[in-house]
Amino acid sequence: MTTVGFGDFYPSSLMGRIIGLISSLIGVFLMSMLVVTLTNLLDLGQHERNLFMITEKVHLDFEKQKISYSMLRKYMKLASNYKKEEKKGILANKNALRNQKYDFLYDYYLFQVNKTKIESTYPPYSIFDAINENLNLLEEEFQALETRQSETGALLDKISGKMKL
């Protein structure tokens, strides 16, 4: 579609060359349209990107919770073992305690890495925060309108009561 062949057959008349040129340009145009269409089909839209970001953030938060739980569990075990060893008066299992300490520190490192990843991927103020703010402002305006409506209704009742007298 985008070529005119190997050169063994070629148009010799002016009209044949014009038709060959036009067919080559149409072929290039059709191929470019195919590429653009495929790119648009495979590209994520804005809503899909937002959903992907939310899903990734939920996943990272879940990972952070798992690491936090593991870290707390290991810290409590480490603290408990230290107390047991202190009661004995001498730290007999120094290597075991040291390994538990390094295991805890590794989980702490993973927690910090995950926290940094979340903070760098999702800025403190994102589009979702802006949407939430706008929703809060709309809710406040709606409540203010309801208050004005009830005040106006009370005022109209008062005026209609005076007019009857």
PDB file of C-alpha atoms in Angstrom:
ATOM      1  CA  MET A   1       0.000   0.000   0.000  1.00  0.00           C
ATOM      2  CA  THR A   2       2.800   2.441   0.736  1.00  0.00           C
ATOM      3  CA  THR A   3       5.200   1.410  -2.028  1.00  0.00           C
ATOM      4  CA  VAL A   4       5.020   1.249  -5.833  1.00  0.00           C
ATOM      5  CA  GLY A   5       6.941  -1.997  -6.166  1.00  0.00           C
ATOM      6  CA  PHE A   6      10.487  -3.098  -6.950  1.00  0.00           C
ATOM      7  CA  GLY A   7      10.768  -1.109 -10.143  1.00  0.00           C
ATOM      8  CA  ASP A   8      10.230  -3.978 -12.528  1.00  0.00           C
ATOM      9  CA  PHE A   9       6.791  -2.563 -13.391  1.00  0.00           C
ATOM     10  CA  TYR A  10       6.319   1.173 -13.462  1.00  0.00           C
ATOM     11  CA  PRO A  11       3.965   3.609 -15.146  1.00  0.00           C
ATOM     12  CA  SER A  12       5.356   5.193 -18.277  1.00  0.00           C
ATOM     13  CA  SER A  13       2.542   7.589 -19.208  1.00  0.00           C
ATOM     14  CA  LEU A  14       1.795  10.853 -17.441  1.00  0.00           C
ATOM     15  CA  MET A  15      -1.667   9.663 -16.365  1.00  0.00           C
ATOM     16  CA  GLY A  16      -0.197   6.400 -14.962  1.00  0.00           C
ATOM     17  CA  ARG A  17       2.409   8.343 -12.973  1.00  0.00           C
ATOM     18  CA  ILE A  18      -0.265  10.655 -11.533  1.00  0.00           C
ATOM     19  CA  ILE A  19      -2.397   7.654 -10.515  1.00  0.00           C
ATOM     20  CA  GLY A  20       0.715   5.999  -8.978  1.00  0.00           C
ATOM     21  CA  LEU A  21       1.522   9.172  -7.006  1.00  0.00           C
ATOM     22  CA  ILE A  22      -2.047   9.534  -5.766  1.00  0.00           C
ATOM     23  CA  SER A  23      -2.296   5.858  -4.776  1.00  0.00           C
ATOM     24  CA  SER A  24       1.034   6.121  -2.892  1.00  0.00           C
ATOM     25  CA  LEU A  25      -0.180   9.192  -0.976  1.00  0.00           C
ATOM     26  CA  ILE A  26      -3.504   7.508  -0.163  1.00  0.00           C
ATOM     27  CA  GLY A  27      -1.594   4.444   1.086  1.00  0.00           C
ATOM     28  CA  VAL A  28       0.594   6.572   3.363  1.00  0.00           C
ATOM     29  CA  PHE A  29      -2.500   8.416   4.631  1.00  0.00           C
ATOM     30  CA  LEU A  30      -4.368   5.166   5.362  1.00  0.00           C
ATOM     31  CA  MET A  31      -1.371   3.706   7.217  1.00  0.00           C
ATOM     32  CA  SER A  32      -1.010   6.846   9.327  1.00  0.00           C
ATOM     33  CA  MET A  33      -4.731   6.735  10.162  1.00  0.00           C
ATOM     34  CA  LEU A  34      -4.341   3.105  11.230  1.00  0.00           C
ATOM     35  CA  VAL A  35      -1.442   3.980  13.523  1.00  0.00           C
ATOM     36  CA  VAL A  36      -3.314   6.935  15.056  1.00  0.00           C
ATOM     37  CA  THR A  37      -6.423   4.819  15.618  1.00  0.00           C
ATOM     38  CA  LEU A  38      -4.463   2.031  17.301  1.00  0.00           C
ATOM     39  CA  THR A  39      -2.625   4.553  19.478  1.00  0.00           C
ATOM     40  CA  ASN A  40      -5.888   6.139  20.602  1.00  0.00           C
ATOM     41  CA  LEU A  41      -7.414   2.751  21.364  1.00  0.00           C
ATOM     42  CA  LEU A  42      -4.465   1.655  23.488  1.00  0.00           C
ATOM     43  CA  ASP A  43      -3.930   4.970  25.276  1.00  0.00           C
ATOM     44  CA  LEU A  44      -5.577   5.525  28.676  1.00  0.00           C
ATOM     45  CA  GLY A  45      -8.104   8.331  28.893  1.00  0.00           C
ATOM     46  CA  GLN A  46      -8.079  10.885  31.703  1.00  0.00           C
ATOM     47  CA  HIS A  47     -10.706   8.996  33.713  1.00  0.00           C
ATOM     48  CA  GLU A  48      -8.858   5.718  33.233  1.00  0.00           C
ATOM     49  CA  ARG A  49      -5.599   7.341  34.368  1.00  0.00           C
ATOM     50  CA  ASN A  50      -7.368   8.711  37.457  1.00  0.00           C
ATOM     51  CA  LEU A  51      -8.814   5.277  38.257  1.00  0.00           C
ATOM     52  CA  PHE A  52      -5.406   3.695  37.766  1.00  0.00           C
ATOM     53  CA  MET A  53      -3.846   6.240  40.146  1.00  0.00           C
ATOM     54  CA  ILE A  54      -6.529   5.552  42.762  1.00  0.00           C
ATOM     55  CA  THR A  55      -6.058   1.797  42.421  1.00  0.00           C
ATOM     56  CA  GLU A  56      -2.296   2.126  42.726  1.00  0.00           C
ATOM     57  CA  LYS A  57      -2.638   4.373  45.775  1.00  0.00           C
ATOM     58  CA  VAL A  58      -4.998   1.884  47.448  1.00  0.00           C
ATOM     59  CA  HIS A  59      -2.507  -0.895  46.707  1.00  0.00           C
ATOM     60  CA  LEU A  60       0.384   1.131  48.144  1.00  0.00           C
ATOM     61  CA  ASP A  61      -1.673   1.984  51.238  1.00  0.00           C
ATOM     62  CA  PHE A  62      -2.466  -1.704  51.697  1.00  0.00           C
ATOM     63  CA  GLU A  63       1.245  -2.553  51.397  1.00  0.00           C
ATOM     64  CA  LYS A  64       2.041   0.161  53.929  1.00  0.00           C
ATOM     65  CA  GLN A  65      -0.496  -1.321  56.346  1.00  0.00           C
ATOM     66  CA  LYS A  66       0.952  -4.825  55.921  1.00  0.00           C
ATOM     67  CA  ILE A  67       4.472  -3.572  56.576  1.00  0.00           C
ATOM     68  CA  SER A  68       3.266  -1.546  59.578  1.00  0.00           C
ATOM     69  CA  TYR A  69       1.582  -4.616  61.047  1.00  0.00           C
ATOM     70  CA  SER A  70       4.694  -6.711  60.504  1.00  0.00           C
ATOM     71  CA  MET A  71       6.874  -3.984  61.989  1.00  0.00           C
ATOM     72  CA  LEU A  72       4.720  -3.681  65.120  1.00  0.00           C
ATOM     73  CA  ARG A  73       4.607  -7.443  65.568  1.00  0.00           C
ATOM     74  CA  LYS A  74       8.394  -7.720  65.273  1.00  0.00           C
ATOM     75  CA  TYR A  75       8.939  -4.776  67.594  1.00  0.00           C
ATOM     76  CA  MET A  76       6.673  -6.288  70.249  1.00  0.00           C
ATOM     77  CA  LYS A  77       8.461  -9.633  69.935  1.00  0.00           C
ATOM     78  CA  LEU A  78      11.841  -7.913  70.163  1.00  0.00           C
ATOM     79  CA  ALA A  79      10.794  -5.881  73.219  1.00  0.00           C
ATOM     80  CA  SER A  80       9.375  -8.994  74.882  1.00  0.00           C
ATOM     81  CA  ASN A  81      12.573 -10.975  74.269  1.00  0.00           C
ATOM     82  CA  TYR A  82      14.724  -8.131  75.604  1.00  0.00           C
ATOM     83  CA  LYS A  83      12.648  -8.042  78.801  1.00  0.00           C
ATOM     84  CA  LYS A  84      12.946 -11.810  79.208  1.00  0.00           C
ATOM     85  CA  GLU A  85      16.713 -11.648  78.762  1.00  0.00           C
ATOM     86  CA  GLU A  86      17.023  -8.720  81.187  1.00  0.00           C
ATOM     87  CA  LYS A  87      15.141 -10.675  83.847  1.00  0.00           C
ATOM     88  CA  LYS A  88      17.685 -13.470  83.483  1.00  0.00           C
ATOM     89  CA  GLY A  89      20.370 -10.891  84.165  1.00  0.00           C
ATOM     90  CA  ILE A  90      22.541 -11.601  81.149  1.00  0.00           C
ATOM     91  CA  LEU A  91      21.838 -11.378  77.452  1.00  0.00           C
ATOM     92  CA  ALA A  92      22.475 -14.990  76.488  1.00  0.00           C
ATOM     93  CA  ASN A  93      20.881 -14.852  73.058  1.00  0.00           C
ATOM     94  CA  LYS A  94      22.624 -11.747  71.719  1.00  0.00           C
ATOM     95  CA  ASN A  95      22.745 -13.062  68.151  1.00  0.00           C
ATOM     96  CA  ALA A  96      19.045 -13.922  68.114  1.00  0.00           C
ATOM     97  CA  LEU A  97      18.158 -10.502  69.496  1.00  0.00           C
ATOM     98  CA  ARG A  98      20.471  -8.811  67.003  1.00  0.00           C
ATOM     99  CA  ASN A  99      18.826 -10.721  64.135  1.00  0.00           C
ATOM    100  CA  GLN A 100      15.385  -9.706  65.363  1.00  0.00           C
ATOM    101  CA  LYS A 101      16.559  -6.105  65.583  1.00  0.00           C
ATOM    102  CA  TYR A 102      17.884  -6.167  62.000  1.00  0.00           C
ATOM    103  CA  ASP A 103      14.676  -7.808  60.809  1.00  0.00           C
ATOM    104  CA  PHE A 104      12.702  -4.999  62.454  1.00  0.00           C
ATOM    105  CA  LEU A 105      14.991  -2.355  60.932  1.00  0.00           C
ATOM    106  CA  TYR A 106      14.547  -3.916  57.489  1.00  0.00           C
ATOM    107  CA  ASP A 107      10.759  -3.632  57.842  1.00  0.00           C
ATOM    108  CA  TYR A 108      11.209  -0.028  58.963  1.00  0.00           C
ATOM    109  CA  TYR A 109      13.287   0.616  55.843  1.00  0.00           C
ATOM    110  CA  LEU A 110      10.552  -0.945  53.647  1.00  0.00           C
ATOM    111  CA  PHE A 111       7.974   1.220  55.384  1.00  0.00           C
ATOM    112  CA  GLN A 112       9.991   4.379  54.679  1.00  0.00           C
ATOM    113  CA  VAL A 113      10.511   3.401  51.030  1.00  0.00           C
ATOM    114  CA  ASN A 114       6.794   2.758  50.585  1.00  0.00           C
ATOM    115  CA  LYS A 115       5.925   6.020  52.336  1.00  0.00           C
ATOM    116  CA  THR A 116       8.333   7.936  50.082  1.00  0.00           C
ATOM    117  CA  LYS A 117       6.892   6.234  47.014  1.00  0.00           C
ATOM    118  CA  ILE A 118       3.354   7.258  47.997  1.00  0.00           C
ATOM    119  CA  GLU A 119       4.391  10.832  48.743  1.00  0.00           C
ATOM    120  CA  SER A 120       6.335  11.198  45.497  1.00  0.00           C
ATOM    121  CA  THR A 121       3.661   9.550  43.339  1.00  0.00           C
ATOM    122  CA  TYR A 122       0.729  11.403  44.849  1.00  0.00           C
ATOM    123  CA  PRO A 123       1.378  15.021  45.779  1.00  0.00           C
ATOM    124  CA  PRO A 124      -0.239  16.287  48.967  1.00  0.00           C
ATOM    125  CA  TYR A 125      -2.715  18.294  46.889  1.00  0.00           C
ATOM    126  CA  SER A 126      -4.076  16.406  43.914  1.00  0.00           C
ATOM    127  CA  ILE A 127      -7.090  16.662  41.645  1.00  0.00           C
ATOM    128  CA  PHE A 128      -9.022  14.481  44.071  1.00  0.00           C
ATOM    129  CA  ASP A 129      -8.419  16.977  46.877  1.00  0.00           C
ATOM    130  CA  ALA A 130      -9.663  19.776  44.609  1.00  0.00           C
ATOM    131  CA  ILE A 131     -12.810  17.811  43.771  1.00  0.00           C
ATOM    132  CA  ASN A 132     -13.390  17.100  47.457  1.00  0.00           C
ATOM    133  CA  GLU A 133     -12.950  20.795  48.298  1.00  0.00           C
ATOM    134  CA  ASN A 134     -15.409  21.793  45.589  1.00  0.00           C
ATOM    135  CA  LEU A 135     -17.946  19.276  46.874  1.00  0.00           C
ATOM    136  CA  ASN A 136     -17.560  20.645  50.398  1.00  0.00           C
ATOM    137  CA  LEU A 137     -18.039  24.213  49.128  1.00  0.00           C
ATOM    138  CA  LEU A 138     -21.167  23.190  47.211  1.00  0.00           C
ATOM    139  CA  GLU A 139     -22.553  21.488  50.298  1.00  0.00           C
ATOM    140  CA  GLU A 140     -21.943  24.624  52.393  1.00  0.00           C
ATOM    141  CA  GLU A 141     -23.644  26.794  49.752  1.00  0.00           C
ATOM    142  CA  PHE A 142     -26.588  24.403  49.631  1.00  0.00           C
ATOM    143  CA  GLN A 143     -26.973  24.565  53.410  1.00  0.00           C
ATOM    144  CA  ALA A 144     -26.779  28.372  53.279  1.00  0.00           C
ATOM    145  CA  LEU A 145     -29.527  28.407  50.619  1.00  0.00           C
ATOM    146  CA  GLU A 146     -31.711  26.129  52.733  1.00  0.00           C
ATOM    147  CA  THR A 147     -31.225  28.450  55.712  1.00  0.00           C
ATOM    148  CA  ARG A 148     -32.152  31.497  53.612  1.00  0.00           C
ATOM    149  CA  GLN A 149     -35.186  29.677  52.267  1.00  0.00           C
ATOM    150  CA  SER A 150     -36.453  28.828  55.742  1.00  0.00           C
ATOM    151  CA  GLU A 151     -35.819  32.424  56.915  1.00  0.00           C
ATOM    152  CA  THR A 152     -37.661  33.772  53.880  1.00  0.00           C
ATOM    153  CA  GLY A 153     -40.561  31.378  54.509  1.00  0.00           C
ATOM    154  CA  ALA A 154     -40.795  32.521  58.126  1.00  0.00           C
ATOM    155  CA  LEU A 155     -40.727  36.168  57.035  1.00  0.00           C
ATOM    156  CA  LEU A 156     -43.485  35.549  54.462  1.00  0.00           C
ATOM    157  CA  ASP A 157     -45.601  33.813  57.100  1.00  0.00           C
ATOM    158  CA  LYS A 158     -45.119  36.797  59.389  1.00  0.00           C
ATOM    159  CA  ILE A 159     -46.086  39.251  56.638  1.00  0.00           C
ATOM    160  CA  SER A 160     -49.144  37.213  55.618  1.00  0.00           C
ATOM    161  CA  GLY A 161     -50.206  37.059  59.269  1.00  0.00           C
ATOM    162  CA  LYS A 162     -50.082  40.867  59.548  1.00  0.00           C
ATOM    163  CA  MET A 163     -52.016  41.317  56.313  1.00  0.00           C
ATOM    164  CA  LYS A 164     -54.920  39.182  57.626  1.00  0.00           C
ATOM    165  CA  LEU A 165     -55.365  41.450  60.618  1.00  0.00           C
TER     166      LEU A 165
END
